[in-house]
PDB file of C-alpha atoms in Angstrom:
ATOM      1  CA  UNK A 177      86.252   8.306  72.922  1.00 57.00           C
ATOM      2  CA  UNK A 178      82.574   7.791  73.786  1.00 51.00           C
ATOM      3  CA  UNK A 179      83.184   9.639  77.054  1.00 54.00           C
ATOM      4  CA  UNK A 180      84.786  12.544  75.096  1.00 53.00           C
ATOM      5  CA  UNK A 181      81.784  12.806  72.857  1.00 53.00           C
ATOM      6  CA  UNK A 182      79.401  12.579  75.666  1.00 53.00           C
ATOM      7  CA  UNK A 183      81.077  15.240  77.775  1.00 48.00           C
ATOM      8  CA  UNK A 184      81.013  17.561  74.611  1.00 51.00           C
ATOM      9  CA  UNK A 185      77.338  17.016  74.236  1.00 44.00           C
ATOM     10  CA  UNK A 186      76.679  17.867  77.872  1.00 47.00           C
ATOM     11  CA  UNK A 187      78.713  21.053  77.507  1.00 46.00           C
ATOM     12  CA  UNK A 188      77.102  22.326  74.418  1.00 53.00           C
ATOM     13  CA  UNK A 189      73.561  21.683  75.912  1.00 51.00           C
ATOM     14  CA  UNK A 190      74.668  23.543  79.090  1.00 51.00           C
ATOM     15  CA  UNK A 191      75.950  26.603  77.070  1.00 51.00           C
ATOM     16  CA  UNK A 192      72.767  26.682  75.131  1.00 50.00           C
ATOM     17  CA  UNK A 193      70.405  26.665  78.257  1.00 45.00           C
ATOM     18  CA  UNK A 194      72.582  29.475  80.051  1.00 44.00           C
ATOM     19  CA  UNK A 195      71.943  31.533  76.725  1.00 44.00           C
ATOM     20  CA  UNK A 196      68.248  30.924  77.242  1.00 42.00           C
ATOM     21  CA  UNK A 197      68.197  32.231  80.640  1.00 42.00           C
ATOM     22  CA  UNK A 198      69.781  35.429  79.881  1.00 42.00           C
ATOM     23  CA  UNK A 199      67.210  36.120  77.160  1.00 43.00           C
ATOM     24  CA  UNK A 200      64.287  35.391  79.686  1.00 40.00           C
ATOM     25  CA  UNK A 201      65.925  38.037  82.150  1.00 42.00           C
ATOM     26  CA  UNK A 202      65.940  40.943  79.473  1.00 41.00           C
ATOM     27  CA  UNK A 203      62.340  40.743  78.640  1.00 41.00           C
ATOM     28  CA  UNK A 204      60.740  41.880  81.979  1.00 41.00           C
ATOM     29  CA  UNK A 205      62.824  45.095  81.873  1.00 40.00           C
ATOM     30  CA  UNK A 206      61.501  46.012  78.264  1.00 41.00           C
ATOM     31  CA  UNK A 207      57.959  45.495  79.636  1.00 35.00           C
ATOM     32  CA  UNK A 208      58.681  47.926  82.356  1.00 37.00           C
ATOM     33  CA  UNK A 209      59.912  50.585  80.095  1.00 35.00           C
ATOM     34  CA  UNK A 210      56.587  50.368  78.096  1.00 34.00           C
ATOM     35  CA  UNK A 211      54.708  50.606  81.244  1.00 38.00           C
ATOM     36  CA  UNK A 212      56.279  53.873  82.002  1.00 39.00           C
ATOM     37  CA  UNK A 213      55.756  55.356  78.519  1.00 47.00           C
ATOM     38  CA  UNK A 214      52.148  54.369  78.766  1.00 49.00           C
ATOM     39  CA  UNK A 215      51.677  56.215  81.869  1.00 55.00           C
ATOM     40  CA  UNK A 216      53.352  59.304  80.567  1.00 58.00           C
ATOM     41  CA  UNK A 217      51.209  59.389  77.342  1.00 67.00           C
ATOM     42  CA  UNK A 218      48.247  58.880  79.726  1.00 88.00           C
ATOM     43  CA  UNK A 219      48.939  61.797  81.699  1.00 91.00           C
ATOM     44  CA  UNK A 220      49.520  64.088  78.851  1.00 93.00           C
ATOM     45  CA  UNK A 221      45.990  62.842  77.360  1.00 95.00           C
ATOM     46  CA  UNK A 222      44.478  63.639  80.673  1.00 95.00           C
ATOM     47  CA  UNK A 223      46.089  67.029  80.562  1.00 96.00           C
ATOM     48  CA  UNK A 224      44.964  67.602  77.066  1.00 97.00           C
ATOM     49  CA  UNK A 225      41.348  66.665  78.117  1.00 97.00           C
ATOM     50  CA  UNK A 226      41.443  68.823  81.135  1.00 97.00           C
ATOM     51  CA  UNK A 227      42.702  71.848  79.206  1.00 97.00           C
ATOM     52  CA  UNK A 228      40.053  71.315  76.397  1.00 97.00           C
ATOM     53  CA  UNK A 229      37.191  71.122  78.920  1.00 96.00           C
ATOM     54  CA  UNK A 230      38.572  73.861  81.206  1.00 96.00           C
ATOM     55  CA  UNK A 231      38.594  76.459  78.157  1.00 96.00           C
ATOM     56  CA  UNK A 232      35.131  75.751  77.009  1.00 95.00           C
ATOM     57  CA  UNK A 233      33.655  75.872  80.419  1.00 94.00           C
ATOM     58  CA  UNK A 234      35.599  79.083  81.188  1.00 94.00           C
ATOM     59  CA  UNK A 235      33.909  80.764  77.951  1.00 92.00           C
ATOM     60  CA  UNK A 236      30.500  79.173  78.746  1.00 91.00           C
ATOM     61  CA  UNK A 237      30.523  80.702  82.356  1.00 88.00           C
ATOM     62  CA  UNK A 238      28.829  83.917  83.292  1.00 81.00           C
ATOM     63  CA  UNK A 239      31.043  86.861  82.310  1.00 77.00           C
ATOM     64  CA  UNK A 240      30.422  88.252  85.750  1.00 78.00           C
ATOM     65  CA  UNK A 241      32.391  85.479  87.229  1.00 83.00           C
ATOM     66  CA  UNK A 242      35.172  85.422  84.775  1.00 86.00           C
ATOM     67  CA  UNK A 243      38.135  86.411  87.209  1.00 89.00           C
ATOM     68  CA  UNK A 244      36.965  83.791  89.749  1.00 92.00           C
ATOM     69  CA  UNK A 245      36.775  80.972  86.889  1.00 93.00           C
ATOM     70  CA  UNK A 246      40.221  82.035  85.683  1.00 95.00           C
ATOM     71  CA  UNK A 247      41.702  81.923  89.224  1.00 95.00           C
ATOM     72  CA  UNK A 248      40.290  78.259  89.460  1.00 95.00           C
ATOM     73  CA  UNK A 249      42.388  77.171  86.260  1.00 96.00           C
ATOM     74  CA  UNK A 250      45.657  79.123  86.530  1.00 97.00           C
ATOM     75  CA  UNK A 251      48.529  79.009  88.967  1.00 97.00           C
ATOM     76  CA  UNK A 252      48.737  81.905  91.168  1.00 96.00           C
ATOM     77  CA  UNK A 253      51.750  83.291  89.504  1.00 96.00           C
ATOM     78  CA  UNK A 254      50.150  83.218  86.064  1.00 97.00           C
ATOM     79  CA  UNK A 255      46.844  84.560  87.305  1.00 96.00           C
ATOM     80  CA  UNK A 256      48.853  87.702  88.838  1.00 96.00           C
ATOM     81  CA  UNK A 257      50.868  88.094  85.484  1.00 96.00           C
ATOM     82  CA  UNK A 258      47.947  87.895  83.054  1.00 95.00           C
ATOM     83  CA  UNK A 259      46.063  90.287  85.283  1.00 93.00           C
ATOM     84  CA  UNK A 260      48.937  93.023  85.074  1.00 94.00           C
ATOM     85  CA  UNK A 261      49.223  92.233  81.362  1.00 94.00           C
ATOM     86  CA  UNK A 262      45.592  92.882  80.766  1.00 91.00           C
ATOM     87  CA  UNK A 263      45.629  96.103  82.741  1.00 91.00           C
ATOM     88  CA  UNK A 264      48.968  97.601  81.357  1.00 91.00           C
ATOM     89  CA  UNK A 265      48.653 101.522  80.618  1.00 89.00           C
ATOM     90  CA  UNK A 266      44.894 101.375  81.953  1.00 87.00           C
ATOM     91  CA  UNK A 267      43.450 103.735  84.366  1.00 80.00           C
ATOM     92  CA  UNK A 268      42.825 101.389  87.140  1.00 79.00           C
ATOM     93  CA  UNK A 269      44.483 100.745  90.585  1.00 80.00           C
ATOM     94  CA  UNK A 270      47.633  98.818  90.381  1.00 80.00           C
ATOM     95  CA  UNK A 271      48.126  99.465  86.568  1.00 87.00           C
ATOM     96  CA  UNK A 272      51.723  99.103  85.484  1.00 93.00           C
ATOM     97  CA  UNK A 273      53.213 100.837  82.302  1.00 92.00           C
ATOM     98  CA  UNK A 274      54.598  98.357  79.719  1.00 92.00           C
ATOM     99  CA  UNK A 275      58.126  98.911  80.866  1.00 94.00           C
ATOM    100  CA  UNK A 276      57.338  98.205  84.705  1.00 94.00           C
ATOM    101  CA  UNK A 277      55.323  95.388  83.796  1.00 94.00           C
ATOM    102  CA  UNK A 278      58.254  93.765  81.690  1.00 95.00           C
ATOM    103  CA  UNK A 279      60.698  94.580  84.601  1.00 95.00           C
ATOM    104  CA  UNK A 280      58.487  92.968  87.187  1.00 95.00           C
ATOM    105  CA  UNK A 281      57.792  89.699  85.288  1.00 96.00           C
ATOM    106  CA  UNK A 282      60.657  89.249  82.670  1.00 94.00           C
ATOM    107  CA  UNK A 283      62.518  86.691  85.073  1.00 95.00           C
ATOM    108  CA  UNK A 284      59.301  84.255  85.286  1.00 95.00           C
ATOM    109  CA  UNK A 285      57.453  84.679  81.952  1.00 95.00           C
ATOM    110  CA  UNK A 286      58.212  85.616  78.314  1.00 92.00           C
ATOM    111  CA  UNK A 287      56.707  89.135  78.495  1.00 92.00           C
ATOM    112  CA  UNK A 288      56.827  89.572  74.439  1.00 91.00           C
ATOM    113  CA  UNK A 289      53.981  87.144  74.245  1.00 91.00           C
ATOM    114  CA  UNK A 290      51.895  88.049  77.267  1.00 92.00           C
ATOM    115  CA  UNK A 291      48.788  89.379  75.441  1.00 90.00           C
ATOM    116  CA  UNK A 292      49.290  93.001  76.924  1.00 90.00           C
ATOM    117  CA  UNK A 293      46.035  95.031  76.765  1.00 88.00           C
ATOM    118  CA  UNK A 294      44.054  91.890  75.727  1.00 89.00           C
ATOM    119  CA  UNK A 295      41.785  89.204  77.554  1.00 89.00           C
ATOM    120  CA  UNK A 296      42.726  85.695  78.873  1.00 93.00           C
ATOM    121  CA  UNK A 297      43.272  82.983  76.014  1.00 94.00           C
ATOM    122  CA  UNK A 298      41.669  85.369  73.289  1.00 92.00           C
ATOM    123  CA  UNK A 299      42.485  88.882  72.130  1.00 88.00           C
ATOM    124  CA  UNK A 300      38.849  89.748  71.336  1.00 87.00           C
ATOM    125  CA  UNK A 301      36.612  91.572  73.873  1.00 84.00           C
ATOM    126  CA  UNK A 302      33.414  89.871  72.575  1.00 86.00           C
ATOM    127  CA  UNK A 303      32.675  86.448  71.567  1.00 89.00           C
ATOM    128  CA  UNK A 304      29.720  84.175  70.525  1.00 89.00           C
ATOM    129  CA  UNK A 305      30.940  80.527  71.266  1.00 91.00           C
ATOM    130  CA  UNK A 306      34.523  79.678  71.702  1.00 93.00           C
ATOM    131  CA  UNK A 307      35.535  75.998  70.952  1.00 95.00           C
ATOM    132  CA  UNK A 308      38.849  74.286  70.628  1.00 96.00           C
ATOM    133  CA  UNK A 309      39.513  73.634  67.184  1.00 95.00           C
ATOM    134  CA  UNK A 310      42.968  72.009  67.862  1.00 96.00           C
ATOM    135  CA  UNK A 311      44.975  71.032  70.977  1.00 96.00           C
ATOM    136  CA  UNK A 312      48.294  69.206  70.030  1.00 97.00           C
ATOM    137  CA  UNK A 313      50.902  68.269  72.589  1.00 97.00           C
ATOM    138  CA  UNK A 314      54.087  70.004  71.687  1.00 95.00           C
ATOM    139  CA  UNK A 315      56.376  68.728  74.392  1.00 95.00           C
ATOM    140  CA  UNK A 316      56.365  67.534  77.997  1.00 94.00           C
ATOM    141  CA  UNK A 317      58.427  66.798  80.956  1.00 92.00           C
ATOM    142  CA  UNK A 318      57.560  65.628  84.373  1.00 89.00           C
ATOM    143  CA  UNK A 319      54.249  67.310  85.440  1.00 92.00           C
ATOM    144  CA  UNK A 320      54.558  69.815  82.660  1.00 96.00           C
ATOM    145  CA  UNK A 321      52.707  69.765  79.096  1.00 97.00           C
ATOM    146  CA  UNK A 322      53.054  72.349  76.436  1.00 97.00           C
ATOM    147  CA  UNK A 323      50.108  72.436  73.769  1.00 98.00           C
ATOM    148  CA  UNK A 324      49.581  74.168  70.576  1.00 97.00           C
ATOM    149  CA  UNK A 325      46.222  75.350  70.696  1.00 96.00           C
ATOM    150  CA  UNK A 326      43.799  77.019  68.313  1.00 95.00           C
ATOM    151  CA  UNK A 327      40.624  78.438  69.588  1.00 95.00           C
ATOM    152  CA  UNK A 328      37.819  79.133  67.297  1.00 94.00           C
ATOM    153  CA  UNK A 329      34.803  81.403  67.307  1.00 93.00           C
ATOM    154  CA  UNK A 330      32.820  80.589  64.227  1.00 90.00           C
ATOM    155  CA  UNK A 331      30.141  83.431  64.841  1.00 88.00           C
ATOM    156  CA  UNK A 332      32.949  86.032  64.418  1.00 90.00           C
ATOM    157  CA  UNK A 333      34.940  83.950  62.048  1.00 91.00           C
ATOM    158  CA  UNK A 334      37.875  84.404  64.427  1.00 92.00           C
ATOM    159  CA  UNK A 335      40.863  81.988  65.164  1.00 93.00           C
ATOM    160  CA  UNK A 336      43.042  82.535  68.219  1.00 94.00           C
ATOM    161  CA  UNK A 337      46.382  80.458  68.026  1.00 94.00           C
ATOM    162  CA  UNK A 338      48.544  80.211  71.277  1.00 95.00           C
ATOM    163  CA  UNK A 339      50.737  77.905  73.284  1.00 96.00           C
ATOM    164  CA  UNK A 340      49.519  76.775  76.428  1.00 97.00           C
ATOM    165  CA  UNK A 341      51.839  75.337  79.494  1.00 97.00           C
ATOM    166  CA  UNK A 342      49.849  73.012  81.678  1.00 98.00           C
ATOM    167  CA  UNK A 343      51.353  71.889  84.967  1.00 97.00           C
ATOM    168  CA  UNK A 344      50.311  69.313  87.488  1.00 95.00           C
ATOM    169  CA  UNK A 345      50.138  70.636  91.051  1.00 92.00           C
ATOM    170  CA  UNK A 346      48.795  69.150  94.114  1.00 89.00           C
ATOM    171  CA  UNK A 347      47.330  66.142  91.888  1.00 90.00           C
ATOM    172  CA  UNK A 348      45.277  68.643  89.631  1.00 94.00           C
ATOM    173  CA  UNK A 349      46.204  70.488  86.435  1.00 97.00           C
ATOM    174  CA  UNK A 350      46.546  74.144  86.023  1.00 97.00           C
ATOM    175  CA  UNK A 351      47.473  76.584  83.138  1.00 97.00           C
ATOM    176  CA  UNK A 352      51.062  77.998  84.073  1.00 97.00           C
ATOM    177  CA  UNK A 353      51.516  80.141  80.894  1.00 97.00           C
ATOM    178  CA  UNK A 354      49.869  81.130  77.613  1.00 96.00           C
ATOM    179  CA  UNK A 355      51.990  82.699  74.989  1.00 94.00           C
ATOM    180  CA  UNK A 356      49.577  84.704  72.721  1.00 84.00           C
ATOM    181  CA  UNK A 357      50.306  86.934  69.818  1.00 70.00           C
ATOM    182  CA  UNK A 358      48.970  90.393  70.259  1.00 60.00           C
ATOM    183  CA  UNK A 359      46.563  91.966  67.609  1.00 54.00           C
ATOM    184  CA  UNK A 360      48.259  94.078  64.898  1.00 42.00           C
TER     185      UNK A 360
END
């Protein structure tokens, strides 16, 4: 009888210790998931800071170097697209009609929110001091971040809402698209 009780105790103790080992194995996996999530949020926060600084710097720079500065902060495709959008139906070399513009770019961009005939990031031709009044992450995926952005010019009492897509290419951030409403 004593042997049966002792054997039962050993069995109970062995089962309890086995369960403890299983719990210990599961904890490191949870820690690894948290690290990945933290890296993603740090990356999106870096993209946001870059975007805010780039916008402010762009509007502070000399107006004569506007094209050069835009080229530095945008992807090549977006730069070409926005240049075409700005020059639609203008009397300049390479200008497209609105139909030609839409046909050329509809496979890569949402041409309905291109900002046809208006400038980069804002619809106004003149401004005092542009600031980023809000910049909120809307969504993100691997190396792509979409922000709801509102730019403001207190001098003209104007607000310019847009949706800006930022991508990470070759270790640096670039604006890949801007959906902006056209003035009515």
